[in-house]
CSV table of C-alpha atoms and ligand atoms in Angstrom, one decimal:
chain,number,residue,atom,x,y,z
A,1,UNK,CA,57.9,27.5,17.5
A,2,UNK,CA,57.1,24.8,20.0
A,3,UNK,CA,53.4,25.6,19.2
A,4,UNK,CA,53.5,23.6,16.1
A,5,UNK,CA,53.8,19.9,15.6
A,6,UNK,CA,56.9,19.3,14.0
A,7,UNK,CA,57.4,16.7,11.3
A,8,UNK,CA,61.2,17.4,10.6
A,9,UNK,CA,63.7,19.8,12.1
A,10,UNK,CA,65.9,20.0,9.1
A,11,UNK,CA,64.5,21.1,6.7
A,12,UNK,CA,62.0,22.6,9.3
A,13,UNK,CA,58.4,21.4,8.5
A,14,UNK,CA,55.7,21.9,11.1
A,15,UNK,CA,51.9,22.5,11.3
A,16,UNK,CA,49.6,23.8,14.1
A,17,UNK,CA,47.2,21.7,16.1
A,18,UNK,CA,43.8,22.0,14.3
A,19,UNK,CA,41.9,23.9,17.1
A,20,UNK,CA,44.8,26.5,16.9
A,21,UNK,CA,44.1,26.8,13.1
A,22,UNK,CA,40.4,27.4,13.5
A,23,UNK,CA,40.9,29.9,16.4
A,24,UNK,CA,41.1,33.0,14.1
A,25,UNK,CA,40.1,33.5,10.4
A,26,UNK,CA,43.7,35.1,9.8
A,27,UNK,CA,46.3,32.6,11.0
A,28,UNK,CA,48.8,34.1,13.6
A,29,UNK,CA,52.2,33.9,12.1
A,30,UNK,CA,53.5,31.6,14.8
A,31,UNK,CA,50.6,29.3,14.2
A,32,UNK,CA,51.2,29.2,10.4
A,33,UNK,CA,52.5,26.0,9.1
A,34,UNK,CA,56.1,25.9,7.8
A,35,UNK,CA,57.1,24.0,4.8
A,36,UNK,CA,60.7,24.1,3.6
A,37,UNK,CA,62.8,22.0,1.4
A,38,UNK,CA,66.2,23.3,2.5
A,39,UNK,CA,68.0,25.2,5.2
A,40,UNK,CA,66.7,28.5,6.3
A,41,UNK,CA,68.8,31.1,4.3
A,42,UNK,CA,70.4,34.0,6.2
A,43,UNK,CA,69.5,37.4,4.4
A,44,UNK,CA,70.4,40.8,5.2
A,45,UNK,CA,67.5,43.0,4.1
A,46,UNK,CA,69.6,46.0,3.8
A,47,UNK,CA,71.7,44.2,1.0
A,48,UNK,CA,69.0,42.1,-0.5
A,49,UNK,CA,68.1,42.9,-4.2
A,50,UNK,CA,65.6,41.7,-6.7
A,51,UNK,CA,66.5,41.2,-10.3
A,52,UNK,CA,64.0,41.0,-13.0
A,53,UNK,CA,65.3,39.8,-16.2
A,54,UNK,CA,64.5,37.5,-19.3
A,55,UNK,CA,62.0,38.6,-21.9
A,56,UNK,CA,61.4,42.0,-20.6
A,57,UNK,CA,62.2,45.4,-22.3
A,58,UNK,CA,63.8,47.0,-19.3
A,59,UNK,CA,65.5,44.4,-17.0
A,60,UNK,CA,66.3,45.7,-13.4
A,61,UNK,CA,67.7,45.2,-10.1
A,62,UNK,CA,65.9,46.7,-7.1
A,63,UNK,CA,66.4,46.9,-3.3
A,64,UNK,CA,63.5,46.6,-0.7
A,65,UNK,CA,63.3,50.4,-0.5
A,66,UNK,CA,63.1,50.8,-4.1
A,67,UNK,CA,60.3,48.3,-4.5
A,68,UNK,CA,58.3,50.1,-1.9
A,69,UNK,CA,58.9,53.5,-3.3
A,70,UNK,CA,58.2,52.5,-7.0
A,71,UNK,CA,55.0,50.5,-6.6
A,72,UNK,CA,51.8,51.1,-4.7
A,73,UNK,CA,51.1,48.9,-1.7
A,74,UNK,CA,48.6,46.2,-2.0
A,75,UNK,CA,47.1,43.8,0.6
A,76,UNK,CA,45.3,40.6,-0.3
A,77,UNK,CA,43.6,38.1,2.3
A,78,UNK,CA,44.5,34.7,1.0
A,79,UNK,CA,44.8,31.2,2.1
A,80,UNK,CA,48.3,29.4,1.5
A,81,UNK,CA,48.1,25.6,1.4
A,82,UNK,CA,50.7,22.9,0.7
A,83,UNK,CA,49.8,20.3,-2.1
A,84,UNK,CA,50.7,17.7,0.6
A,85,UNK,CA,48.0,19.0,3.1
A,86,UNK,CA,46.1,16.0,4.5
A,87,UNK,CA,48.6,13.5,3.1
A,88,UNK,CA,48.4,11.4,6.3
A,89,UNK,CA,44.8,10.4,5.3
A,90,UNK,CA,46.3,9.0,2.0
A,91,UNK,CA,48.7,6.9,3.8
A,92,UNK,CA,45.8,4.8,5.3
A,93,UNK,CA,45.5,3.4,1.5
A,94,UNK,CA,49.0,2.6,0.8
A,95,UNK,CA,52.5,4.1,1.5
A,96,UNK,CA,53.1,7.5,0.1
A,97,UNK,CA,56.3,9.6,0.1
A,98,UNK,CA,56.8,12.8,2.1
A,99,UNK,CA,55.7,14.1,5.4
A,100,UNK,CA,52.5,12.8,7.0
A,101,UNK,CA,50.7,16.2,7.2
A,102,UNK,CA,47.5,16.3,9.0
A,103,UNK,CA,44.9,19.0,7.9
A,104,UNK,CA,47.1,21.7,9.2
A,105,UNK,CA,49.4,22.5,6.3
A,106,UNK,CA,47.2,25.5,5.4
A,107,UNK,CA,46.8,29.0,6.8
A,108,UNK,CA,45.2,32.4,5.9
A,109,UNK,CA,46.8,35.8,6.2
A,110,UNK,CA,46.7,39.4,5.0
A,111,UNK,CA,49.6,39.5,2.7
A,112,UNK,CA,51.0,42.9,2.0
A,113,UNK,CA,53.5,44.1,-0.6
A,114,UNK,CA,53.2,45.1,-4.1
A,115,UNK,CA,51.5,43.4,-7.1
A,116,UNK,CA,53.8,41.3,-9.1
A,117,UNK,CA,52.0,42.6,-12.2
A,118,UNK,CA,53.0,46.1,-11.3
A,119,UNK,CA,56.7,45.0,-11.2
A,120,UNK,CA,56.5,42.9,-14.3
A,121,UNK,CA,54.7,45.7,-16.3
A,122,UNK,CA,57.5,48.2,-15.2
A,123,UNK,CA,60.1,45.8,-16.6
A,124,UNK,CA,58.2,45.9,-20.0
A,125,UNK,CA,56.8,42.5,-20.1
A,126,UNK,CA,54.4,41.8,-23.1
A,127,UNK,CA,51.1,40.8,-21.7
A,128,UNK,CA,49.0,38.1,-23.4
A,129,UNK,CA,52.2,36.3,-24.6
A,130,UNK,CA,52.3,32.6,-23.9
A,131,UNK,CA,55.1,33.0,-21.4
A,132,UNK,CA,56.2,31.7,-17.8
A,133,UNK,CA,57.4,33.6,-14.9
A,134,UNK,CA,60.3,31.8,-13.4
A,135,UNK,CA,61.5,32.5,-9.8
A,136,UNK,CA,64.7,31.8,-7.9
A,137,UNK,CA,65.1,32.0,-4.2
A,138,UNK,CA,68.0,32.1,-1.8
A,139,UNK,CA,67.6,28.6,-0.2
A,140,UNK,CA,69.3,25.7,-1.7
A,141,UNK,CA,67.8,22.3,-2.4
A,142,UNK,CA,70.0,19.4,-3.4
A,143,UNK,CA,72.6,21.8,-4.7
A,144,UNK,CA,70.3,24.1,-6.6
A,145,UNK,CA,68.4,27.2,-5.7
A,146,UNK,CA,64.9,26.8,-5.0
A,147,UNK,CA,63.1,27.5,-8.3
A,148,UNK,CA,59.6,27.4,-9.7
A,149,UNK,CA,57.4,29.1,-12.3
A,150,UNK,CA,53.9,30.2,-13.0
A,151,UNK,CA,52.0,31.1,-16.3
A,152,UNK,CA,52.4,34.8,-17.1
A,153,UNK,CA,48.7,35.4,-16.9
A,154,UNK,CA,48.5,34.4,-13.3
A,155,UNK,CA,51.7,36.5,-12.5
A,156,UNK,CA,49.8,39.5,-13.9
A,157,UNK,CA,46.5,38.7,-12.0
A,158,UNK,CA,45.6,41.3,-9.6
A,159,UNK,CA,45.6,38.9,-6.6
A,160,UNK,CA,49.2,37.8,-7.1
A,161,UNK,CA,51.8,39.7,-4.9
A,162,UNK,CA,55.4,40.1,-4.1
A,163,UNK,CA,54.8,40.2,-0.3
A,164,UNK,CA,57.0,41.8,2.4
A,165,UNK,CA,54.4,41.3,5.3
A,166,UNK,CA,52.0,38.8,6.8
A,167,UNK,CA,49.1,40.1,8.9
A,168,UNK,CA,50.8,43.6,9.0
A,169,UNK,CA,54.1,42.5,10.4
A,170,UNK,CA,57.3,41.8,8.3
A,171,UNK,CA,57.5,38.1,7.1
A,172,UNK,CA,59.1,35.9,9.7
A,173,UNK,CA,62.4,34.4,8.6
A,174,UNK,CA,60.7,31.0,8.2
A,175,UNK,CA,57.9,32.5,5.9
A,176,UNK,CA,60.3,34.2,3.4
A,177,UNK,CA,61.7,37.3,4.9
A,178,UNK,CA,62.3,39.8,3.4
A,179,UNK,CA,60.2,39.0,0.4
A,180,UNK,CA,58.2,36.2,-1.1
A,181,UNK,CA,55.5,35.7,-3.8
A,182,UNK,CA,52.0,34.9,-3.0
A,183,UNK,CA,50.0,33.1,-5.7
A,184,UNK,CA,46.5,32.9,-4.3
A,185,UNK,CA,44.5,29.7,-5.3
A,186,UNK,CA,47.7,27.9,-6.4
A,187,UNK,CA,49.5,25.1,-4.3
A,188,UNK,CA,52.0,26.8,-1.9
A,189,UNK,CA,55.0,25.3,-3.8
A,190,UNK,CA,54.3,28.1,-6.5
A,191,UNK,CA,54.7,30.8,-3.8
A,192,UNK,CA,58.6,31.0,-3.5
A,193,UNK,CA,59.9,32.3,-0.2
A,194,UNK,CA,63.3,34.3,0.1
A,195,UNK,CA,63.0,35.6,-3.4
A,196,UNK,CA,65.9,36.9,-5.4
A,197,UNK,CA,65.3,36.7,-9.1
A,198,UNK,CA,62.4,36.7,-11.6
A,199,UNK,CA,62.9,35.5,-15.2
A,200,UNK,CA,60.2,36.0,-18.0
A,201,UNK,CA,60.8,33.1,-20.4
A,202,UNK,CA,59.2,30.8,-23.0
A,203,UNK,CA,59.0,27.6,-20.9
A,204,UNK,CA,58.3,26.5,-17.3
A,205,UNK,CA,61.3,26.6,-15.1
A,206,UNK,CA,63.7,23.5,-15.7
A,207,UNK,CA,64.4,23.6,-11.8
A,208,UNK,CA,63.6,20.0,-10.4
A,209,UNK,CA,61.1,21.7,-8.0
A,210,UNK,CA,59.1,22.6,-11.1
A,211,UNK,CA,59.9,20.0,-13.5
A,212,UNK,CA,60.1,16.8,-11.4
A,213,UNK,CA,58.1,17.6,-8.0
A,214,UNK,CA,54.6,18.6,-7.3
A,215,UNK,CA,53.2,16.5,-10.2
A,216,UNK,CA,50.1,14.4,-9.7
A,217,UNK,CA,50.3,10.9,-11.1
A,218,UNK,CA,47.6,8.2,-11.7
A,219,UNK,CA,47.4,5.4,-9.2
A,220,UNK,CA,49.3,2.8,-11.2
A,221,UNK,CA,52.5,4.9,-11.4
A,222,UNK,CA,55.2,4.4,-8.8
A,223,UNK,CA,58.3,6.3,-7.8
A,224,UNK,CA,60.1,3.6,-10.0
A,225,UNK,CA,58.0,4.2,-13.2
A,226,UNK,CA,57.0,7.9,-12.9
A,227,UNK,CA,58.0,10.0,-15.8
A,228,UNK,CA,57.8,13.6,-14.6
A,229,UNK,CA,57.2,15.0,-18.0
A,230,UNK,CA,53.9,13.0,-18.0
A,231,UNK,CA,52.7,14.2,-14.5
A,232,UNK,CA,50.1,16.9,-14.2
A,233,UNK,CA,51.9,20.2,-12.7
A,234,UNK,CA,49.8,21.0,-9.6
A,235,UNK,CA,48.7,24.6,-9.7
A,236,UNK,CA,45.1,25.4,-8.7
A,237,UNK,CA,44.1,23.5,-5.6
A,238,UNK,CA,41.1,21.2,-5.4
A,239,UNK,CA,38.1,21.5,-3.1
A,240,UNK,CA,38.7,20.5,0.4
A,241,UNK,CA,37.4,20.7,3.8
A,242,UNK,CA,38.5,19.7,7.3
A,243,UNK,CA,37.0,19.2,10.8
A,244,UNK,CA,39.1,21.1,13.3
A,245,UNK,CA,37.2,20.5,16.4
A,246,UNK,CA,36.6,18.2,18.2
A,247,UNK,CA,40.0,16.7,17.6
A,248,UNK,CA,40.4,12.9,16.5
A,249,UNK,CA,39.8,10.6,19.3
A,250,UNK,CA,38.0,13.0,21.7
A,251,UNK,CA,35.8,11.9,24.3
A,252,UNK,CA,32.8,13.9,24.4
A,253,UNK,CA,29.7,14.2,26.8
A,254,UNK,CA,26.4,13.2,25.1
A,255,UNK,CA,24.2,16.2,24.0
A,256,UNK,CA,25.1,19.1,22.0
A,257,UNK,CA,28.6,19.2,20.4
A,258,UNK,CA,29.9,22.0,18.4
A,259,UNK,CA,31.8,20.8,15.3
A,260,UNK,CA,34.0,23.5,13.5
A,261,UNK,CA,36.4,23.5,10.6
A,262,UNK,CA,37.4,25.0,7.3
A,263,UNK,CA,36.5,24.5,3.8
A,264,UNK,CA,38.3,26.0,0.4
A,265,UNK,CA,37.7,25.8,-3.1
A,266,UNK,CA,40.9,26.8,-5.1
A,267,UNK,CA,39.9,29.5,-7.2
A,268,UNK,CA,36.1,28.8,-6.8
A,269,UNK,CA,33.7,29.6,-3.9
A,270,UNK,CA,32.5,27.3,-1.3
A,271,UNK,CA,28.7,27.3,-1.4
A,272,UNK,CA,27.7,24.5,1.0
A,273,UNK,CA,29.3,22.2,3.7
A,274,UNK,CA,27.6,19.2,4.7
A,275,UNK,CA,28.5,17.5,8.1
A,276,UNK,CA,27.6,14.0,9.3
A,277,UNK,CA,27.6,12.7,12.7
A,278,UNK,CA,27.3,9.0,11.3
A,279,UNK,CA,30.1,8.6,8.9
A,280,UNK,CA,28.3,9.9,5.9
A,281,UNK,CA,24.9,8.1,6.0
A,282,UNK,CA,23.1,11.4,7.0
A,283,UNK,CA,24.0,15.1,6.5
A,284,UNK,CA,23.2,18.5,7.8
A,285,UNK,CA,24.3,21.9,6.6
A,286,UNK,CA,26.7,23.9,8.4
A,287,UNK,CA,26.8,27.7,8.9
A,288,UNK,CA,29.4,29.4,6.8
A,289,UNK,CA,31.5,32.3,7.5
A,290,UNK,CA,33.5,33.8,4.7
A,291,UNK,CA,35.1,37.1,4.6
A,292,UNK,CA,33.9,39.6,2.1
A,293,UNK,CA,36.2,40.7,-0.8
A,294,UNK,CA,38.6,37.6,-0.2
A,295,UNK,CA,38.0,35.2,-3.0
A,296,UNK,CA,41.0,33.2,-2.3
A,297,UNK,CA,40.5,32.9,1.5
A,298,UNK,CA,39.1,29.9,3.1
A,299,UNK,CA,35.5,29.6,4.5
A,300,UNK,CA,35.0,28.8,8.1
A,301,UNK,CA,32.0,26.6,9.0
A,302,UNK,CA,30.3,25.4,12.2
A,303,UNK,CA,27.4,23.2,13.4
A,304,UNK,CA,25.9,22.0,16.5
A,305,UNK,CA,25.3,18.2,16.5
A,306,UNK,CA,23.3,16.3,19.0
A,307,UNK,CA,25.2,13.2,19.5
A,308,UNK,CA,23.9,10.0,21.4
A,309,UNK,CA,26.4,8.0,23.4
A,310,UNK,CA,28.5,5.6,21.6
A,311,UNK,CA,31.4,5.7,18.9
A,312,UNK,CA,30.7,8.2,16.0
A,313,UNK,CA,32.6,9.0,12.8
A,314,UNK,CA,32.2,12.8,12.2
A,315,UNK,CA,32.5,13.6,8.5
A,316,UNK,CA,32.6,16.7,6.4
A,317,UNK,CA,32.3,17.5,2.7
A,318,UNK,CA,32.1,20.7,0.9
A,319,UNK,CA,30.5,21.9,-2.4
A,320,UNK,CA,31.8,24.6,-4.6
A,321,UNK,CA,30.1,27.1,-7.1
A,322,UNK,CA,30.3,24.5,-9.8
A,323,UNK,CA,28.2,22.2,-7.9
A,324,UNK,CA,31.1,19.7,-7.4
A,325,UNK,CA,31.9,18.0,-4.1
A,326,UNK,CA,34.8,15.9,-2.8
A,327,UNK,CA,35.5,12.2,-3.2
A,328,UNK,CA,34.1,10.1,-0.3
A,329,UNK,CA,37.4,7.9,0.1
A,330,UNK,CA,41.2,8.5,0.0
A,331,UNK,CA,41.4,5.5,-2.4
A,332,UNK,CA,39.6,7.6,-5.0
A,333,UNK,CA,42.5,9.9,-5.6
A,334,UNK,CA,45.5,8.0,-4.1
A,335,UNK,CA,48.8,8.9,-5.8
A,336,UNK,CA,52.3,7.7,-4.6
A,337,UNK,CA,53.2,11.4,-3.9
A,338,UNK,CA,50.4,11.8,-1.6
A,339,UNK,CA,49.4,15.0,-3.1
A,340,UNK,CA,45.9,16.7,-3.2
A,341,UNK,CA,44.3,14.6,-0.4
A,342,UNK,CA,40.8,15.8,-0.4
A,343,UNK,CA,38.5,13.0,0.5
A,344,UNK,CA,35.7,13.5,3.0
A,345,UNK,CA,37.5,14.4,6.3
A,346,UNK,CA,36.5,11.8,9.1
A,347,UNK,CA,37.0,12.3,12.7
A,348,UNK,CA,36.2,9.4,15.1
A,349,UNK,CA,34.9,10.4,18.3
A,350,UNK,CA,33.7,8.7,21.6
A,351,UNK,CA,30.4,10.0,23.3
A,352,UNK,CA,29.7,9.1,26.8
B,401,MTE,N1,62.2,29.4,-1.4
B,401,MTE,C1,61.3,28.4,-1.1
B,401,MTE,N2,59.9,28.8,-1.1
B,401,MTE,C2,59.1,27.9,-0.7
B,401,MTE,C3,59.5,26.7,-0.2
B,401,MTE,C4,60.8,26.4,-0.1
B,401,MTE,O1,61.1,25.3,0.4
B,401,MTE,N3,61.7,27.3,-0.4
B,401,MTE,N4,58.3,25.7,0.0
B,401,MTE,C5,57.1,26.0,-0.6
B,401,MTE,C6,56.0,25.2,-0.3
B,401,MTE,S1,56.0,23.7,-0.8
B,401,MTE,C7,55.0,25.6,0.5
B,401,MTE,S2,53.6,24.8,0.9
B,401,MTE,C8,55.1,27.2,1.0
B,401,MTE,C9,54.9,27.1,2.5
B,401,MTE,O2,54.9,28.5,2.9
B,401,MTE,P1,55.1,28.7,4.4
B,401,MTE,O3,56.3,27.8,5.0
B,401,MTE,O4,55.3,30.2,4.6
B,401,MTE,O5,53.8,28.4,5.2
B,401,MTE,O6,56.1,27.8,0.6
B,401,MTE,C10,56.7,27.3,-0.7
B,401,MTE,N5,57.8,28.2,-1.0
B,402,MO,MO1,54.0,22.8,-0.1
């Protein structure tokens, strides 16, 4: 795991160098960021059980083998992204809490498992009801099991999985072995690793991870004044884009330089990516590369810029299918938790 830049050893939080992230559309498991809130739980897959309970007609308790045998296998290519991705850019405005993630708290994989909807329907859930699906995991955070919830409609959506594998191999321990939820388009926090229990209920989870953390606050709210009940619960992720190559501070030879990165639009599509070689005064359109049939996966982009000698600020901004683009400055969306940092990504380079 030395291939990752480590923010913290306990809990283990680490992200790949950005050129590694841009190397393959599907992020290799050992180059995939890890975000954990507690210690890695030790789980014996042969005794692991998943219980499904709450507002369901037929609660049950299944082993890994039972789940595999009872439900058809499904694979979804989807991007996982932390709500704290690119937090480092927000720190340039004013201090924020949490690890200073660069643009690497994101990755894309083929997730294979069974559809969460199939599991919930087998338990006899009532579709259409205004319910929430709460999850509980094996890891412990501040004395409580990790727990979050998602609205029932998203839990029943085709793209939402109970995943056992990543890019065709069993999940690595740090990514949730033996089973995790994958909620494409939602912030990573809603995709619990090391799952052990699913409860269908009337209200969102009362676990602090759901009730207090991962909420978006206005700029005048501080850690001291924040009322979690008034924060916006982060689910769908905003439009974002990042430059992965060249790296920040690179010394480049004058002439043609290839600039590469990723863009992502939550549950929408990226329709255009503009790249600037002069800090946003002029723009050119990058070539886009998006996998077919993968609406929840990122878009790779690339452009060749002709850069004259001097210091330059490379800048990127994406546009989505609703015709929206990103804020220019981190000040525009600054919040004390440093969530949803999605302003134009800027990389200074020196051309000689
Ligand atoms: N059980 C559990 N699930 C979890 C977490 C955790 O700490 N414990 N972290 C969440 C957060 S905040 C993110 S961004 C993703 C990260 O998934 P990854 O480490 O596989 O990249 O997992 C989510 N699921
Ligand atoms: Mo996260």
